[in-house]
Short mmCIF file of C-alpha atoms in Angstrom, two decimals:
data_model
loop_
_atom_site.label_atom_id
_atom_site.label_comp_id
_atom_site.label_asym_id
_atom_site.label_seq_id
_atom_site.Cartn_x
_atom_site.Cartn_y
_atom_site.Cartn_z
CA UNK A 154 19.54 22.10 16.71
CA UNK A 155 19.91 23.28 13.12
CA UNK A 156 17.44 22.58 10.37
CA UNK A 157 19.53 19.92 8.62
CA UNK A 158 19.87 17.95 11.84
CA UNK A 159 16.12 18.14 12.43
CA UNK A 160 15.53 17.05 8.85
CA UNK A 161 17.76 14.04 9.30
CA UNK A 162 15.92 12.93 12.47
CA UNK A 163 12.37 13.57 11.31
CA UNK A 164 12.82 12.22 7.77
CA UNK A 165 14.35 9.05 9.24
CA UNK A 166 11.46 8.74 11.71
CA UNK A 167 8.93 9.01 8.87
CA UNK A 168 10.24 6.07 6.87
CA UNK A 169 8.20 3.48 8.79
CA UNK A 170 4.96 4.88 7.41
CA UNK A 171 4.41 2.89 4.23
CA UNK A 172 1.19 4.59 3.22
CA UNK A 173 3.49 6.81 1.23
CA UNK A 174 6.81 5.05 1.00
CA UNK A 175 9.87 4.41 -1.12
CA UNK A 176 12.92 6.31 -0.03
CA UNK A 177 14.88 8.50 -2.33
CA UNK A 178 18.57 8.24 -3.04
CA UNK A 179 21.62 10.41 -2.52
CA UNK A 180 23.19 11.49 -5.77
CA UNK A 181 25.80 14.24 -5.95
CA UNK A 182 26.08 16.43 -8.98
CA UNK A 183 29.02 15.43 -11.19
CA UNK A 184 29.02 18.04 -13.90
CA UNK A 185 25.39 17.29 -14.59
CA UNK A 186 22.08 18.91 -13.80
CA UNK A 187 20.59 18.77 -10.29
CA UNK A 188 21.26 16.40 -7.43
CA UNK A 189 19.23 14.66 -4.74
CA UNK A 190 19.47 13.75 -1.08
CA UNK A 191 18.04 10.71 0.65
CA UNK A 192 16.44 12.64 3.48
CA UNK A 193 12.72 12.55 3.14
CA UNK A 194 12.32 12.22 -0.62
CA UNK A 195 9.89 9.48 -1.60
CA UNK A 196 7.62 8.71 -4.50
CA UNK A 197 3.94 8.12 -4.88
CA UNK A 198 1.72 7.38 -7.86
CA UNK A 199 -1.25 9.42 -8.96
CA UNK A 200 -4.42 7.90 -10.40
CA UNK A 201 -3.31 8.74 -13.90
CA UNK A 202 -0.01 6.90 -13.46
CA UNK A 203 2.24 9.88 -12.83
CA UNK A 204 5.10 9.38 -10.41
CA UNK A 205 5.21 12.20 -7.86
CA UNK A 206 8.22 12.82 -5.62
CA UNK A 207 7.32 13.96 -2.11
CA UNK A 208 9.11 15.46 0.86
CA UNK A 209 8.28 12.85 3.49
CA UNK A 210 8.79 14.02 7.06
CA UNK A 211 7.32 14.06 10.53
CA UNK A 212 6.38 17.37 12.08
CA UNK A 213 7.62 15.96 15.39
CA UNK A 214 8.73 12.66 16.92
CA UNK A 215 8.29 13.91 20.50
CA UNK A 216 5.33 11.65 21.19
CA UNK A 217 3.26 11.59 24.36
CA UNK A 218 2.08 8.05 23.59
CA UNK A 219 4.02 4.91 24.45
CA UNK A 220 2.90 2.43 21.81
CA UNK A 221 5.01 -0.68 22.27
CA UNK A 222 5.66 -1.37 18.57
CA UNK A 223 6.60 2.21 17.62
CA UNK A 224 10.17 3.45 17.37
CA UNK A 225 8.97 6.94 18.35
CA UNK A 226 7.29 5.79 21.56
CA UNK A 227 7.85 8.12 24.49
CA UNK A 228 9.96 5.63 26.47
CA UNK A 229 12.33 4.85 23.59
CA UNK A 230 15.76 6.46 23.70
CA UNK A 231 16.04 8.06 20.26
CA UNK A 232 17.00 11.59 19.17
CA UNK A 233 13.99 13.90 19.39
CA UNK A 234 13.12 16.95 17.33
CA UNK A 235 10.20 19.07 16.19
CA UNK A 236 9.85 21.40 13.25
CA UNK A 237 8.14 24.73 13.52
CA UNK A 238 5.45 25.46 10.97
CA UNK A 239 7.73 27.98 9.25
CA UNK A 240 10.54 25.43 8.98
CA UNK A 241 8.32 22.90 7.23
CA UNK A 242 7.06 25.57 4.88
CA UNK A 243 10.59 26.77 4.15
CA UNK A 244 11.79 23.23 3.39
CA UNK A 245 8.81 22.49 1.18
CA UNK A 246 9.07 25.68 -0.84
CA UNK A 247 12.86 25.49 -1.21
CA UNK A 248 12.81 21.85 -2.26
CA UNK A 249 9.99 22.53 -4.66
CA UNK A 250 11.75 25.51 -6.24
CA UNK A 251 14.85 23.36 -6.72
CA UNK A 252 12.70 20.73 -8.39
CA UNK A 253 13.54 18.11 -5.75
CA UNK A 254 9.91 17.45 -4.95
CA UNK A 255 6.43 17.89 -6.29
CA UNK A 256 4.59 17.58 -3.02
CA UNK A 257 4.60 17.06 0.73
CA UNK A 258 3.82 14.05 2.90
CA UNK A 259 3.45 15.25 6.48
CA UNK A 260 2.82 13.03 9.47
CA UNK A 261 3.57 13.53 13.14
CA UNK A 262 3.84 11.98 16.53
CA UNK A 263 1.33 13.35 19.04
CA UNK A 264 2.93 16.50 20.39
CA UNK A 265 1.33 17.69 23.67
CA UNK A 266 -2.16 16.53 22.59
CA UNK A 267 -3.94 15.54 19.36
CA UNK A 268 -5.64 18.88 18.78
CA UNK A 269 -2.42 20.84 19.30
CA UNK A 270 -0.62 18.62 16.77
CA UNK A 271 -3.46 18.86 14.26
CA UNK A 272 -3.56 22.63 14.68
CA UNK A 273 0.15 22.89 13.79
CA UNK A 274 -0.35 20.71 10.72
CA UNK A 275 -3.35 22.78 9.69
CA UNK A 276 -1.29 25.95 10.02
CA UNK A 277 1.34 24.50 7.68
CA UNK A 278 -0.98 23.37 4.92
CA UNK A 279 -3.10 26.52 5.17
CA UNK A 280 -0.10 28.83 4.82
CA UNK A 281 1.32 26.74 1.98
CA UNK A 282 -1.91 27.02 0.04
CA UNK A 283 -2.98 30.59 0.85
CA UNK A 284 0.20 32.58 1.54
CA UNK A 285 2.76 30.74 -0.57
CA UNK A 286 0.35 29.65 -3.32
CA UNK A 287 1.72 26.13 -3.26
CA UNK A 288 -0.43 23.90 -5.45
CA UNK A 289 1.63 20.74 -5.28
CA UNK A 290 0.36 17.46 -3.87
CA UNK A 291 -0.11 17.38 -0.08
CA UNK A 292 -0.83 14.24 1.97
CA UNK A 293 -1.18 14.61 5.73
CA UNK A 294 -2.10 12.35 8.60
CA UNK A 295 -5.25 13.13 10.52
CA UNK A 296 -4.49 12.81 14.21
CA UNK A 297 -7.10 10.64 16.00
CA UNK A 298 -8.64 12.49 18.92
CA UNK A 299 -8.14 15.92 17.36
CA UNK A 300 -10.98 18.42 17.21
CA UNK A 301 -13.33 17.66 14.30
CA UNK A 302 -13.20 21.28 13.15
CA UNK A 303 -9.42 21.08 12.66
CA UNK A 304 -9.64 17.90 10.58
CA UNK A 305 -12.45 19.35 8.47
CA UNK A 306 -10.53 22.54 7.80
CA UNK A 307 -7.29 20.70 6.99
CA UNK A 308 -9.18 18.54 4.50
CA UNK A 309 -9.98 21.65 2.46
CA UNK A 310 -6.28 22.27 1.78
CA UNK A 311 -4.84 18.79 1.20
CA UNK A 312 -5.16 16.17 -1.52
CA UNK A 313 -5.14 13.10 0.66
CA UNK A 314 -5.59 12.34 4.35
CA UNK A 315 -4.97 9.12 6.15
CA UNK A 316 -5.60 7.72 9.58
CA UNK A 317 -3.33 4.84 10.52
CA UNK A 318 -5.13 2.07 12.38
CA UNK A 319 -1.79 0.22 12.70
CA UNK A 320 -2.99 -2.76 14.76
CA UNK A 321 -5.82 -4.77 13.25
CA UNK A 322 -7.67 -5.84 16.39
CA UNK A 323 -9.06 -4.39 19.62
CA UNK A 324 -6.97 -6.89 21.58
CA UNK A 325 -3.79 -5.80 19.83
CA UNK A 326 -4.52 -2.14 20.49
CA UNK A 327 -5.32 -2.90 24.11
CA UNK A 328 -1.98 -4.65 24.65
CA UNK A 329 0.38 -2.64 22.46
CA UNK A 330 -1.27 0.78 22.19
CA UNK A 331 -3.65 1.22 25.13
CA UNK A 332 -3.81 4.99 24.57
CA UNK A 333 -5.35 4.43 21.12
CA UNK A 334 -8.85 2.93 21.39
CA UNK A 335 -10.14 1.62 18.09
CA UNK A 336 -13.24 3.81 18.22
CA UNK A 337 -11.03 6.90 18.40
CA UNK A 338 -9.22 5.70 15.25
CA UNK A 339 -12.39 4.98 13.28
CA UNK A 340 -14.14 8.22 14.20
CA UNK A 341 -11.97 10.52 12.02
CA UNK A 342 -12.12 7.99 9.17
CA UNK A 343 -15.90 8.12 9.32
CA UNK A 344 -15.79 11.91 9.48
CA UNK A 345 -13.45 12.20 6.47
CA UNK A 346 -15.53 9.70 4.48
CA UNK A 347 -18.72 11.68 5.08
CA UNK A 348 -17.04 14.94 4.13
CA UNK A 349 -15.70 13.44 0.90
CA UNK A 350 -19.20 12.25 -0.05
CA UNK A 351 -20.64 15.66 0.83
CA UNK A 352 -17.98 17.42 -1.22
CA UNK A 353 -18.65 15.26 -4.27
CA UNK A 354 -22.38 15.92 -3.99
CA UNK A 355 -21.79 19.67 -3.68
CA UNK A 356 -19.52 19.58 -6.72
CA UNK A 357 -22.27 17.88 -8.67
CA UNK A 358 -24.71 20.65 -7.73
CA UNK A 359 -22.45 23.70 -7.64
CA UNK A 360 -19.65 24.46 -10.10
CA UNK A 361 -17.50 26.42 -7.65
CA UNK A 362 -17.85 24.11 -4.70
CA UNK A 363 -14.59 23.50 -2.80
CA UNK A 364 -12.92 20.10 -2.82
CA UNK A 365 -12.36 18.04 0.31
CA UNK A 366 -9.52 15.49 0.21
CA UNK A 367 -9.95 14.90 -3.57
CA UNK A 368 -7.40 12.05 -3.65
CA UNK A 369 -9.31 10.13 -0.97
CA UNK A 370 -8.19 8.66 2.33
CA UNK A 371 -6.01 5.66 3.17
CA UNK A 372 -4.77 3.75 6.18
CA UNK A 373 -1.99 1.41 7.22
CA UNK A 374 -2.07 -1.92 9.04
CA UNK A 375 1.00 -3.46 10.66
CA UNK A 376 1.44 -7.17 9.94
CA UNK A 377 3.13 -9.43 12.45
CA UNK A 378 3.21 -7.28 15.59
CA UNK A 379 0.16 -9.10 16.98
CA UNK A 380 -1.11 -12.71 16.69
CA UNK A 381 -3.91 -11.63 14.32
CA UNK A 382 -4.50 -14.01 11.44
CA UNK A 383 -4.53 -13.02 7.77
CA UNK A 384 -8.29 -13.60 7.70
CA UNK A 385 -8.88 -10.98 10.42
CA UNK A 386 -6.67 -8.45 8.66
CA UNK A 387 -8.29 -9.04 5.27
CA UNK A 388 -11.82 -8.85 6.67
CA UNK A 389 -10.93 -5.57 8.36
CA UNK A 390 -9.63 -4.22 5.04
CA UNK A 391 -12.81 -5.38 3.30
CA UNK A 392 -14.93 -3.57 5.89
CA UNK A 393 -12.83 -0.40 5.59
CA UNK A 394 -13.21 -0.34 1.80
CA UNK A 395 -16.93 -0.94 2.12
CA UNK A 396 -17.76 1.42 5.01
CA UNK A 397 -15.32 4.27 4.48
CA UNK A 398 -14.70 4.03 0.74
CA UNK A 399 -10.96 4.00 1.35
CA UNK A 400 -8.63 4.57 -1.57
CA UNK A 401 -6.07 2.13 -0.26
CA UNK A 402 -5.19 -0.02 2.72
CA UNK A 403 -1.44 -0.40 3.11
CA UNK A 404 0.17 -3.35 4.83
CA UNK A 405 3.46 -2.90 6.65
CA UNK A 406 5.49 -5.90 7.79
CA UNK A 407 6.45 -5.30 11.41
CA UNK A 408 10.09 -4.25 11.60
CA UNK A 409 11.60 -5.39 14.92
CA UNK A 410 13.37 -2.16 15.81
CA UNK A 411 12.39 -2.31 19.48
CA UNK A 412 12.42 -5.19 21.94
CA UNK A 413 9.65 -5.84 24.42
CA UNK A 414 8.20 -9.03 25.91
CA UNK A 415 4.79 -8.04 24.51
CA UNK A 416 6.15 -8.12 20.95
CA UNK A 417 6.79 -11.27 18.89
CA UNK A 418 10.39 -12.44 18.73
CA UNK A 419 10.87 -11.82 15.03
CA UNK A 420 14.26 -12.11 13.37
CA UNK A 421 13.10 -10.37 10.23
CA UNK A 422 9.94 -8.64 9.01
CA UNK A 423 7.23 -11.01 7.69
CA UNK A 424 7.47 -9.75 4.13
CA UNK A 425 5.88 -12.83 2.57
CA UNK A 426 2.73 -12.24 4.66
CA UNK A 427 2.74 -8.61 3.63
CA UNK A 428 3.10 -9.68 -0.02
CA UNK A 429 0.22 -12.17 0.18
CA UNK A 430 -2.02 -9.53 1.80
CA UNK A 431 -1.28 -7.09 -1.01
CA UNK A 432 -2.14 -9.81 -3.55
CA UNK A 433 -5.39 -10.59 -1.73
CA UNK A 434 -6.21 -6.89 -1.38
CA UNK A 435 -5.84 -6.62 -5.16
CA UNK A 436 -8.24 -9.54 -5.60
CA UNK A 437 -10.80 -7.81 -3.35
CA UNK A 438 -10.68 -4.58 -5.27
CA UNK A 439 -10.34 -5.70 -8.89
CA UNK A 440 -11.26 -9.38 -9.18
CA UNK A 441 -14.54 -9.53 -7.26
CA UNK A 442 -13.32 -11.84 -4.51
CA UNK A 443 -14.52 -11.63 -0.92
CA UNK A 444 -12.35 -12.23 2.13
CA UNK A 445 -14.40 -15.27 3.18
CA UNK A 446 -13.76 -16.92 -0.18
CA UNK A 447 -10.00 -16.59 0.09
CA UNK A 448 -9.67 -17.65 3.73
CA UNK A 449 -11.78 -19.31 6.40
CA UNK A 450 -11.72 -20.05 10.11
CA UNK A 451 -10.21 -23.46 9.36
CA UNK A 452 -7.71 -21.92 6.94
CA UNK A 453 -7.03 -18.44 8.40
CA UNK A 454 -3.62 -17.76 6.84
CA UNK A 455 -2.43 -17.57 3.26
CA UNK A 456 -0.54 -20.40 1.66
CA UNK A 457 3.15 -19.42 1.52
CA UNK A 458 3.64 -21.57 -1.59
CA UNK A 459 0.81 -20.23 -3.74
CA UNK A 460 -0.63 -16.82 -4.37
CA UNK A 461 -4.21 -16.38 -3.02
CA UNK A 462 -5.88 -16.73 -6.41
CA UNK A 463 -4.09 -19.95 -7.32
CA UNK A 464 -4.75 -21.29 -3.83
CA UNK A 465 -8.47 -20.53 -4.17
CA UNK A 466 -8.61 -22.23 -7.59
CA UNK A 467 -6.85 -25.30 -6.23
CA UNK A 468 -9.39 -25.57 -3.40
CA UNK A 469 -12.25 -25.24 -5.90
CA UNK A 470 -11.14 -27.58 -8.66
CA UNK A 471 -14.70 -28.88 -8.93
CA UNK A 472 -15.65 -25.55 -10.59
CA UNK A 473 -13.15 -26.13 -13.41
CA UNK A 474 -12.42 -26.45 -16.29
CA UNK A 475 -14.57 -23.66 -17.74
CA UNK A 476 -15.16 -23.07 -21.43
CA UNK A 477 -13.38 -19.88 -22.45
CA UNK A 478 -15.84 -19.21 -25.28
CA UNK A 479 -18.88 -19.07 -23.01
CA UNK A 480 -17.70 -18.39 -19.44
CA UNK A 481 -18.85 -15.26 -17.61
CA UNK A 482 -16.34 -12.44 -17.22
CA UNK A 483 -16.42 -12.82 -13.43
CA UNK A 484 -15.46 -16.50 -13.73
CA UNK A 485 -12.67 -15.78 -16.21
CA UNK A 486 -11.14 -13.44 -13.63
CA UNK A 487 -10.89 -16.37 -11.23
CA UNK A 488 -8.72 -18.46 -13.50
CA UNK A 489 -5.02 -18.40 -12.55
CA UNK A 490 -3.10 -17.00 -15.49
CA UNK A 491 -5.92 -14.73 -16.65
CA UNK A 492 -5.70 -11.12 -15.49
CA UNK A 493 -8.13 -8.26 -15.88
CA UNK A 494 -6.77 -7.20 -19.27
CA UNK A 495 -6.73 -10.77 -20.59
CA UNK A 496 -10.32 -11.35 -19.44
CA UNK A 497 -11.45 -8.14 -21.15
CA UNK A 498 -9.63 -9.14 -24.35
CA UNK A 499 -11.25 -12.59 -24.28
CA UNK A 500 -14.72 -11.05 -23.96
CA UNK A 501 -14.00 -8.67 -26.84
CA UNK A 502 -12.35 -11.30 -29.08
CA UNK A 503 -15.05 -13.94 -28.80
CA UNK A 504 -17.63 -11.55 -30.24
CA UNK A 505 -16.02 -12.14 -33.65
CA UNK A 506 -15.11 -15.81 -33.41
CA UNK A 507 -14.47 -18.82 -31.21
CA UNK A 508 -11.12 -18.78 -29.45
CA UNK A 509 -8.39 -21.42 -29.53
CA UNK A 510 -5.41 -21.91 -27.21
CA UNK A 511 -3.20 -20.14 -29.78
CA UNK A 512 -5.57 -17.16 -29.58
CA UNK A 513 -5.29 -17.17 -25.79
CA UNK A 514 -1.50 -17.08 -25.99
CA UNK A 515 -1.61 -14.06 -28.25
CA UNK A 516 -4.10 -12.38 -25.92
CA UNK A 517 -1.63 -12.74 -23.06
CA UNK A 518 -3.07 -15.64 -21.07
CA UNK A 519 -0.41 -17.60 -19.17
CA UNK A 520 -1.34 -21.11 -20.27
CA UNK A 521 1.19 -22.77 -17.98
CA UNK A 522 -1.21 -21.75 -15.20
CA UNK A 523 -4.53 -21.39 -16.97
CA UNK A 524 -4.23 -24.66 -18.91
CA UNK A 525 -5.58 -26.70 -15.99
CA UNK A 526 -8.67 -24.56 -15.59
CA UNK A 527 -10.02 -23.83 -19.09
CA UNK A 528 -11.15 -25.54 -22.27
CA UNK A 529 -11.30 -24.09 -25.76
CA UNK A 530 -14.09 -25.37 -27.97
CA UNK A 531 -14.42 -28.34 -25.64
CA UNK A 532 -10.74 -29.28 -25.82
CA UNK A 533 -8.33 -29.28 -22.88
CA UNK A 534 -4.81 -27.89 -23.02
CA UNK A 535 -1.92 -30.28 -23.62
CA UNK A 536 -0.71 -30.15 -20.00
CA UNK A 537 -4.21 -30.41 -18.47
CA UNK A 538 -4.72 -32.50 -15.37
CA UNK A 539 -7.51 -32.72 -12.82
CA UNK A 540 -5.21 -34.26 -10.21
CA UNK A 541 -4.81 -31.77 -7.34
CA UNK A 542 -1.19 -32.66 -6.59
CA UNK A 543 -0.16 -32.35 -10.24
CA UNK A 544 -1.98 -29.03 -10.61
CA UNK A 545 -0.35 -27.69 -7.45
CA UNK A 546 3.14 -28.70 -8.61
CA UNK A 547 2.43 -27.15 -11.97
CA UNK A 548 1.28 -23.86 -10.43
CA UNK A 549 4.33 -23.66 -8.20
CA UNK A 550 6.76 -24.47 -11.00
CA UNK A 551 4.95 -22.08 -13.36
CA UNK A 552 5.83 -19.02 -11.30
CA UNK A 553 7.04 -16.38 -13.65
CA UNK A 554 10.79 -16.11 -13.49
CA UNK A 555 12.58 -12.97 -14.63
CA UNK A 556 14.84 -13.57 -17.63
CA UNK A 557 17.69 -12.12 -15.60
CA UNK A 558 18.51 -14.26 -12.58
CA UNK A 559 20.08 -11.32 -10.78
CA UNK A 560 18.28 -10.99 -7.47
CA UNK A 561 17.51 -7.87 -5.50
CA UNK A 562 17.98 -7.87 -1.76
CA UNK A 563 14.91 -7.32 0.41
CA UNK A 564 11.37 -6.81 -0.82
CA UNK A 565 10.27 -7.68 -4.33
CA UNK A 566 10.82 -5.12 -7.00
CA UNK A 567 7.84 -4.10 -9.07
CA UNK A 568 9.90 -2.99 -12.03
CA UNK A 569 12.11 -6.06 -12.10
CA UNK A 570 8.95 -8.03 -12.86
CA UNK A 571 7.38 -5.61 -15.29
CA UNK A 572 10.52 -5.24 -17.33
CA UNK A 573 11.40 -8.90 -17.41
CA UNK A 574 8.07 -10.49 -18.08
CA UNK A 575 5.56 -10.05 -20.81
CA UNK A 576 2.81 -11.62 -18.82
CA UNK A 577 -0.39 -9.86 -17.84
CA UNK A 578 -1.22 -11.55 -14.58
CA UNK A 579 -0.65 -8.43 -12.51
CA UNK A 580 0.20 -9.02 -8.88
CA UNK A 581 -0.38 -12.73 -8.58
CA UNK A 582 2.94 -13.63 -10.11
CA UNK A 583 5.40 -11.31 -8.43
CA UNK A 584 8.55 -13.12 -7.55
CA UNK A 585 9.87 -12.89 -4.05
CA UNK A 586 13.54 -12.14 -4.18
CA UNK A 587 16.23 -13.33 -1.87
CA UNK A 588 16.03 -11.93 1.61
CA UNK A 589 18.74 -10.79 3.97
CA UNK A 590 19.61 -13.59 6.35
CA UNK A 591 19.71 -11.83 9.71
CA UNK A 592 18.14 -8.96 11.58
CA UNK A 593 21.17 -6.71 11.19
CA UNK A 594 20.96 -6.98 7.42
CA UNK A 595 17.23 -6.37 7.53
CA UNK A 596 17.61 -3.23 9.58
CA UNK A 597 20.36 -2.06 7.28
CA UNK A 598 18.11 -2.69 4.33
CA UNK A 599 15.21 -0.82 5.87
CA UNK A 600 17.47 2.02 6.87
CA UNK A 601 19.00 2.37 3.44
CA UNK A 602 16.55 1.43 0.69
CA UNK A 603 18.26 3.86 -1.61
CA UNK A 604 18.77 1.88 -4.75
CA UNK A 605 16.02 3.65 -6.60
CA UNK A 606 13.68 0.67 -6.63
CA UNK A 607 9.97 1.24 -6.38
CA UNK A 608 8.30 -1.13 -3.98
CA UNK A 609 4.98 -2.81 -4.46
CA UNK A 610 3.54 -0.92 -1.51
CA UNK A 611 4.20 2.40 -3.21
CA UNK A 612 1.43 2.11 -5.74
CA UNK A 613 -1.57 4.36 -5.12
CA UNK A 614 -4.67 3.34 -7.01
#
């Protein structure tokens, strides 16, 4: 099998990992400069906002495991291939020299055994850094069950490592991935977390101390492959952020590419659930919410009609309206229509004077949503109501609509919102676009997301 054929198979097999997603496009050179190919090129975002294009591939899809939900499971009849270490290095260096990529995202199925796979990945990143002096971004997957020494050594050469938990509960793992006990998945995460802390402490004490996974670690959870509720998934994410100091938890709507009686009979991926979980994840990390505030045992799933913040506010109307000129910052963040930037601007602006509704508009507050929850100098907004049904209708109808009504097939587009709206409410207002109507269209969409859009799940913070 030649290298191009391997690249086609292993780049295609890597696309289901959303912890570093967004496929590239194919664009032939027409008397211009450069060209690109869809195979394996994706984009990620650095902490400082830079967009980094990555070669996204698997080292191998010849897996010894037979996870029911996975397209690369050992019993599935798909083309198989494995790169050698030299082939991955050659591709990376050649693509980098041609300015196709700025880094490498390398994952793998479990080839022979976890330690053998991890050893091959270590060989690749070590040679890239030491022999080829490659200083671009490298993100690799740590293989659960691999020797600790191999993971520790690999962490010295890469920018980010991730361990995919995939299924959010012990029961789900037991049924769909019995060869992956949860403890074996959490062990390398704990190990990486401890090494990151140790590295930071050493850097504080010694100037020339080596870095260990400086861009942090992440994980991915599959949504919809098991009966787990949103509450369970969100509480798991909360625990992962708290215990392992994860940089990000990614949520991947289950794509029904394989059929099995143990899997749910989905026609299309549950993208709305995935979207709501990303919104709630944002609230956990930047708005001070806790999972138990957003959901409960009696209300374990997110409201499909309202974003999690608006839904929380509607269930806690007794806490509102609050006076903008005296409310705490933490409470301002909980008002629908007030984002982090708006809340910071309110705090800064009221040091020099008392705010009015006109001031709030200029600050960027979305009064169509916030008007039911705030007062200014004791006065309510013109559309204010304390009636729950009226407030709910108002919140639903106040969803931010792009000026252009042109829809984009599939998942929501981050840039379609940013470009078309001047609002500041971050993730809570993203508009779901029209979805393909059948499974064939969905699979086609997932196989060919080559329109250059950047998906919500691509953002690394």
